[in-house]
Coordinates of C-alpha atoms in Angstrom, one line a residue:
X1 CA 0.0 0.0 0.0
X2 CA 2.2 2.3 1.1
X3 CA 4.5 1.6 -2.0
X4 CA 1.7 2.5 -4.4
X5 CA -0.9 0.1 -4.7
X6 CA -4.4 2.0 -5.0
X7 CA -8.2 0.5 -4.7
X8 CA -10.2 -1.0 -3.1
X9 CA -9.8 -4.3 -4.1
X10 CA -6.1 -4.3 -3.9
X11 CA -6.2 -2.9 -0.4
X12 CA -8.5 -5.3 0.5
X13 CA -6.6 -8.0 -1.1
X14 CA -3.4 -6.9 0.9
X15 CA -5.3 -6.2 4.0
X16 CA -7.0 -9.9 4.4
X17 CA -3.9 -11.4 3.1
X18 CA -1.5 -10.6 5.1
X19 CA -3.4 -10.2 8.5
X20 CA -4.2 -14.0 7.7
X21 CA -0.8 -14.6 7.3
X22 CA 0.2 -12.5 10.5
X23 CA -2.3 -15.2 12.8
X24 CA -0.7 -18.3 11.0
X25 CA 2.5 -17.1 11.9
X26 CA 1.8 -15.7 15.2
X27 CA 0.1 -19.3 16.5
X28 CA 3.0 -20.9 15.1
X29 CA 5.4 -19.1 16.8
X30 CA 3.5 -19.4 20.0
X31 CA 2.9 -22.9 19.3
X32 CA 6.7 -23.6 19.1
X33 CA 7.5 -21.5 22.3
X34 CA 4.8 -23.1 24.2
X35 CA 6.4 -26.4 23.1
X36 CA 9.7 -25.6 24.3
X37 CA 8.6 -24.2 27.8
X38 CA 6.4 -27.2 28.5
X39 CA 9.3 -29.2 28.0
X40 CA 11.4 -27.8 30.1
X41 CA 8.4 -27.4 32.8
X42 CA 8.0 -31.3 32.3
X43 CA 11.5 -31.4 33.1
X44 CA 11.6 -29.4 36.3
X45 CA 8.8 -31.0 37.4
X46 CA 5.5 -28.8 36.7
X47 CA 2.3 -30.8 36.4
X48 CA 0.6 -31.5 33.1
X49 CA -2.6 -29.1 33.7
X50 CA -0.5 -26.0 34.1
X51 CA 1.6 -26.7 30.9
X52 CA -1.3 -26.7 29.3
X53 CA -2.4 -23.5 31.2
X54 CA 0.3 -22.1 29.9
X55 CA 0.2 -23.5 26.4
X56 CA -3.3 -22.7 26.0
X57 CA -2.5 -18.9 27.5
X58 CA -0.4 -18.7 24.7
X59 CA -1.8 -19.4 21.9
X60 CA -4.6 -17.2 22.8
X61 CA -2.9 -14.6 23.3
X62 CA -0.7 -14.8 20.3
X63 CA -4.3 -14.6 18.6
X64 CA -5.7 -11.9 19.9
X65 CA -2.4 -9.6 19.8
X66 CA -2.0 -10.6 16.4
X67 CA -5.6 -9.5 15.2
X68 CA -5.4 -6.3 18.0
X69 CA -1.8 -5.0 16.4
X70 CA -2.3 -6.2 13.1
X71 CA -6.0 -4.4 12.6
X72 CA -4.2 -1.4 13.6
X73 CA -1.3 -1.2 11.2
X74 CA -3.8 -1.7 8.6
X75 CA -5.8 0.9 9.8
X76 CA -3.1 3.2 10.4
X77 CA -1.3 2.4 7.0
X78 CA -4.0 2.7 4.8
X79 CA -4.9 6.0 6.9
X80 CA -1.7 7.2 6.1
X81 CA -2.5 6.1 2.8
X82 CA -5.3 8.7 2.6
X83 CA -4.1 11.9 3.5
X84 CA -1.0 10.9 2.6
X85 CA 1.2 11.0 5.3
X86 CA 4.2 8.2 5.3
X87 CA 3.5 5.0 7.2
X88 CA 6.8 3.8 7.6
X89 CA 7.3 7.1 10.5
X90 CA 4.0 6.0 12.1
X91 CA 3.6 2.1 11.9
X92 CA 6.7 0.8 12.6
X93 CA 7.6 2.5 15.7
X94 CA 3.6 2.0 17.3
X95 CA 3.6 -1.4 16.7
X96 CA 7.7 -1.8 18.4
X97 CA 6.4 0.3 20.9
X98 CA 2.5 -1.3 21.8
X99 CA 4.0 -4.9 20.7
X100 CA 5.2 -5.8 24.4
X101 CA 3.2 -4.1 26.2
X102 CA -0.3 -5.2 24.9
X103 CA 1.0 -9.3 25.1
X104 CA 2.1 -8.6 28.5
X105 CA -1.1 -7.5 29.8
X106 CA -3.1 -9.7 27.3
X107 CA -0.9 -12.9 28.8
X108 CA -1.5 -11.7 32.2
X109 CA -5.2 -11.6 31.9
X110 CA -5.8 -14.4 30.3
X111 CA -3.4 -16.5 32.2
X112 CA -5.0 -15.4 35.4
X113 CA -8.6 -15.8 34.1
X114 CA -7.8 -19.7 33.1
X115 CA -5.4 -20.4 36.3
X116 CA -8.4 -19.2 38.9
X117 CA -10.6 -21.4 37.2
X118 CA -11.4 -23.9 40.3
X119 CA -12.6 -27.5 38.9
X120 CA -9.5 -29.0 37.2
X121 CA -11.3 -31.0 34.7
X122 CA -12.9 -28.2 33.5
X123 CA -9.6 -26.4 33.1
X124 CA -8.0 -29.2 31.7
X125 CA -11.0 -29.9 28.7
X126 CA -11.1 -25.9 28.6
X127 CA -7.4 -25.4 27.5
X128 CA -7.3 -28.9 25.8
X129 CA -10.4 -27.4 23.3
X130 CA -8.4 -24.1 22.9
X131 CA -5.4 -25.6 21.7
X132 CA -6.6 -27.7 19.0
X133 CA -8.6 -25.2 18.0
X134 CA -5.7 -22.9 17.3
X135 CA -3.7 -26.1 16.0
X136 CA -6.5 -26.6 13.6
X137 CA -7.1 -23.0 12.0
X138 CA -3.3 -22.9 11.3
X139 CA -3.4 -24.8 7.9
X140 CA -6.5 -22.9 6.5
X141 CA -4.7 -19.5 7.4
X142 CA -1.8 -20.3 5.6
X143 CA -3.9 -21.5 2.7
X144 CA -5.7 -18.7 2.3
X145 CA -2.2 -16.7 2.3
X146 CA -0.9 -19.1 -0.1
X147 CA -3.9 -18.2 -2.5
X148 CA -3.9 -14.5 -1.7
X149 CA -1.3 -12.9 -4.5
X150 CA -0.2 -10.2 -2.0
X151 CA 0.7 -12.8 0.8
X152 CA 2.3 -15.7 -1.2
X153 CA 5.5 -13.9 -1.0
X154 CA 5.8 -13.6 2.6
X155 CA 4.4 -17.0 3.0
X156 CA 7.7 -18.8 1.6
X157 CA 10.3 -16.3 2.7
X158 CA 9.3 -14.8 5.8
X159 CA 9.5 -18.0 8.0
X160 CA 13.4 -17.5 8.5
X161 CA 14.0 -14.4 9.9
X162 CA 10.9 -14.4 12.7
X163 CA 12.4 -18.1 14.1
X164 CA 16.0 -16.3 14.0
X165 CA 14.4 -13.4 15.9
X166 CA 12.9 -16.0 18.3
X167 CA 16.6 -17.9 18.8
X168 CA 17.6 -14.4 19.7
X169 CA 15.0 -13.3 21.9
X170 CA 15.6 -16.5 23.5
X171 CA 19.1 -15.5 24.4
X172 CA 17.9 -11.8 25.5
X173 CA 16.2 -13.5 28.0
X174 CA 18.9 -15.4 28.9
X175 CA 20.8 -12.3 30.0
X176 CA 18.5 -11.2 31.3
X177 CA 17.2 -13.4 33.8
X178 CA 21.5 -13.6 34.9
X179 CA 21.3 -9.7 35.5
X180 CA 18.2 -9.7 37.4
X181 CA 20.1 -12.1 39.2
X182 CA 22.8 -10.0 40.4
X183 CA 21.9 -6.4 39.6
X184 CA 17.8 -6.1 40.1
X185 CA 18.0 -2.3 39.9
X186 CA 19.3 -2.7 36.4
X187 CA 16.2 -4.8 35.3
X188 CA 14.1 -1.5 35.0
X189 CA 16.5 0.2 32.4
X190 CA 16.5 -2.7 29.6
X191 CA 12.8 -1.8 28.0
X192 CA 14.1 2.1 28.0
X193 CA 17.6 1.0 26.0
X194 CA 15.7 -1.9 23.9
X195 CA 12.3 -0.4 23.4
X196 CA 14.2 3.0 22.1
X197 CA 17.2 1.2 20.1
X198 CA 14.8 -1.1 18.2
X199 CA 11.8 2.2 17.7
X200 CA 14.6 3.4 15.7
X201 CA 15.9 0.8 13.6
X202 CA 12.8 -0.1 12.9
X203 CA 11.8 3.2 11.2
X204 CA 14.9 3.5 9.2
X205 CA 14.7 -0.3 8.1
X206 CA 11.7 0.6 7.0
X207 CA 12.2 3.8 4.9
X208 CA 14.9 1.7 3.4
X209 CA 12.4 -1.4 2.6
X210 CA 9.9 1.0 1.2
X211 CA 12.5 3.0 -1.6
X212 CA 14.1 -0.5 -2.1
X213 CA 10.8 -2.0 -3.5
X214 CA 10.0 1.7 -5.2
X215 CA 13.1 2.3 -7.3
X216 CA 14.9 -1.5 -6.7
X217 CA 18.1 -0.2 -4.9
X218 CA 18.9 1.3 -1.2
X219 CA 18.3 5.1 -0.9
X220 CA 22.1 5.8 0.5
X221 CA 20.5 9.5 0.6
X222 CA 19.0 8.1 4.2
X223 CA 22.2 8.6 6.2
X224 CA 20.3 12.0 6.8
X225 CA 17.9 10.5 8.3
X226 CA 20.3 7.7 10.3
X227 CA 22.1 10.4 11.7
X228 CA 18.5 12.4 12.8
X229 CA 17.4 9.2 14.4
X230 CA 20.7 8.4 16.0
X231 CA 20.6 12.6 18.0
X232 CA 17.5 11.2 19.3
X233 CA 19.0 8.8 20.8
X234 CA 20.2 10.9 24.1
X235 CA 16.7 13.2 24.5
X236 CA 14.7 10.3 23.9
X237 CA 16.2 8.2 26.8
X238 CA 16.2 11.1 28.6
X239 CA 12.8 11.3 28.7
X240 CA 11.7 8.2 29.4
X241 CA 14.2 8.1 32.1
X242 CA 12.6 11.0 33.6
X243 CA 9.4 9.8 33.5
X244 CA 11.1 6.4 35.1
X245 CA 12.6 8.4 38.0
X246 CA 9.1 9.6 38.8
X247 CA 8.0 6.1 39.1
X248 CA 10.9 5.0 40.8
X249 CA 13.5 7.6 41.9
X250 CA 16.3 5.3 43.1
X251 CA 19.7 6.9 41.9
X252 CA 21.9 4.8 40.0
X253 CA 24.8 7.0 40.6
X254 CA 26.6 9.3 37.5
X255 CA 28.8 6.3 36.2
X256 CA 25.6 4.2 36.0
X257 CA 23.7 7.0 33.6
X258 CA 27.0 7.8 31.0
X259 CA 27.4 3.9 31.1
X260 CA 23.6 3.8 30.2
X261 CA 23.9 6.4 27.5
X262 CA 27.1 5.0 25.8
X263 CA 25.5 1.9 25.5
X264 CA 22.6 3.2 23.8
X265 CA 24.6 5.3 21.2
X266 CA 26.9 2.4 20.4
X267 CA 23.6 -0.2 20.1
X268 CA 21.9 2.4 17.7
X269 CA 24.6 3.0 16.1
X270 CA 25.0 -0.4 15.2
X271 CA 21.5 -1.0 14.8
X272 CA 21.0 1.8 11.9
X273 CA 24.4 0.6 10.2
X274 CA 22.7 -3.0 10.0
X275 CA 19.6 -2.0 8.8
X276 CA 21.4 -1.0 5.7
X277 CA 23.1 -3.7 5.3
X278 CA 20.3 -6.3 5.5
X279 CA 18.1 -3.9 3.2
X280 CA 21.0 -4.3 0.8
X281 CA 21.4 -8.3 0.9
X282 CA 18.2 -8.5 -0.6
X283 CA 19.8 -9.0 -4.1
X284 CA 21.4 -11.9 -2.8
X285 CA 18.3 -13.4 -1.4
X286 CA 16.1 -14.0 -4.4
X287 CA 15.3 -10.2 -4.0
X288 CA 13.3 -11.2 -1.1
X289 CA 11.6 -7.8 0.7
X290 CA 13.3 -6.3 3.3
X291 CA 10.1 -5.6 5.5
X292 CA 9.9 -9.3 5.8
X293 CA 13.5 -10.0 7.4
X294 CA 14.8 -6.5 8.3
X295 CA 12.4 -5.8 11.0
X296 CA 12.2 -8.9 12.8
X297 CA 15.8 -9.3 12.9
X298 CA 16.6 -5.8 14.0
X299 CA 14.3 -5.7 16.7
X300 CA 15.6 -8.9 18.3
X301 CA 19.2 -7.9 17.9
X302 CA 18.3 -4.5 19.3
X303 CA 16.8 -6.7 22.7
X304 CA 20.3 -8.6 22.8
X305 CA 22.7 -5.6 22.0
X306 CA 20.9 -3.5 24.6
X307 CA 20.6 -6.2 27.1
X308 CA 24.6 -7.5 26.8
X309 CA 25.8 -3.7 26.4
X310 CA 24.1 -2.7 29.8
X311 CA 25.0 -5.8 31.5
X312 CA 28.5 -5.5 30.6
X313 CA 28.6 -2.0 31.0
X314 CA 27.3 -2.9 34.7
X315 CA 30.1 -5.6 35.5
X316 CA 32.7 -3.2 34.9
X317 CA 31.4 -0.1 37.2
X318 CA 31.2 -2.8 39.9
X319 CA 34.3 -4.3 39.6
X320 CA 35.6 -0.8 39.6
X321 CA 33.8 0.1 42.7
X322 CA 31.7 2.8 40.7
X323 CA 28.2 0.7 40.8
X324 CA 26.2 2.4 43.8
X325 CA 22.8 2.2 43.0
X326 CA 20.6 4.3 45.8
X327 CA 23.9 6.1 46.8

């Protein structure tokens, strides 16, 4: 849409295609991570009806985040469409920023709802009936894709890069579970540094997709805007660090904060230098679209850059004595 395509029909098409898609690969994903935590859940001993608690919390809510978030890109994009605004400056960085926060509180909800419920058998049929449900609506979805001329595209390349960005997210949490283990006040800074980083990548990979599939080549005229993005970088932490400190006014100490702030430049930084080169591979990739693999990718590297750059950042000042959170 927002590289040309005009009518009804064809915004239909796109629309229904590739919110379809969006649901396959949203249960799919959720079915794999449920998979994985149940086994490791068996593992450590957690009974059978809460695995399937959870399993069944999260397929649900991959569901309804997926048709919450991907109703409104569609609505915002083919807005933007309309009075001609560009998405990529609005979409990208709602849906980074709503993304967590919305399957947080949707998991929460619906995880609480389904735990409380008293009689086990009921619980157990209840989750049972959810999951195959979901397990059962996956092959029509993808179908329907398949047959949609808008989606097929995405359907055969766009399974790589979101289980990549699952490998990694894996890994983010990894860290991050070891550096609520030793440094708990630092736990509250790693959705400022990712949520931020990844906003901006996000938008430039983006811009970059959108001129790539307009004029079939990366517009190197966008370092202008790399370099706008990356100023923000400072007053845009700043802010949300000062709306943190209202929440939460525990001082970290001076070291803590220019730690904080060199580790964001460096991970956006990084972050905008990769999205051009990913937007440039896809020559090499059967000319594949960038939206497809750039995003996902740059989001989850944004999590682990963020994550290891802080928590590294954090084992120095301490073992220089210059970690004094509260002082």
């Amino acid at each position: 849409i927002s590289s040309g395509s005009s009518g009804i029909n064809a915004e239909y098409g796109v629309v229904a295609g590739y919110l379809a898609l969006d649901q396959a690969q949203a249960l799919i994903v959720g079915l794999l991570a449920s998979v994985i935590a149940m086994i490791t859940g068996l593992a450590g001993g957690t009974t059978l009806p809460n695995m399937l608690v959870l399993f069944a919390t999260g397929l649900i809510t991959a569901s309804l985040v997926s048709v919450l978030l991907g109703g409104m890109m569609c609505l915002i994009v083919l807005g933007s469409a309309h009075y001609r605004f560009n998405p990529d400056n609005i979409a990208t960085p709602i849906a980074a920023s709503l993304g967590d926060s919305i399957t947080l509180g949707i998991l929460s909800i619906v995880g609480s709802l389904i735990f409380h419920i008293s009689e086990n058998h009921i619980k157990i049929a209840l989750c049972s009936s959810a999951i195959g449900f979901f397990i059962l609506i996956i092959p029509p979805l993808l179908l329907y894709s398949w047959r949609n001329r808008y989606a097929r595209p995405a359907v055969l390349q766009g399974w790589i890069p979101i289980l990549m960005a699952m490998l990694i997210s894996s890994g983010v949490g990894i860290i991050m579970g070891r550096v609520a283990e030793s440094y708990q006040s630092v736990v509250a800074f790693l959705p400022i540094i990712n949520g931020i980083g990844g906003n901006l990548a996000a938008i430039q990979a983006s811009r970059l997709s959108t001129s790539y599939n307009l004029h079939g080549r990366t517009d190197l005229s966008e370092y202008k805007t790399s370099l706008f993005l990356l100023l923000l970088t400072i007053p845009g932490h700043g802010v949300f660090l000062g709306v943190k400190s209202l929440v939460d006014p525990t001082n970290m100490g001076a070291p803590f904060y220019v730690a904080f702030f060199g580790s964001a430049l460096i991970q956006v930084s990084v972050l905008l230098g990769m999205s051009y080169i990913l937007v440039s591979l896809s020559p090499y990739l059967r000319n594949m679209d960038p939206d497809l693999y750039s995003i996902p990718l740059l989001t989850a590297l944004g999590d682990f850059l963020g994550t290891a750059l802080l928590a590294l950042s954090t084992v120095i000042l301490d073992g220089a004595g210059l970690f004094t959170p509260g002082d």
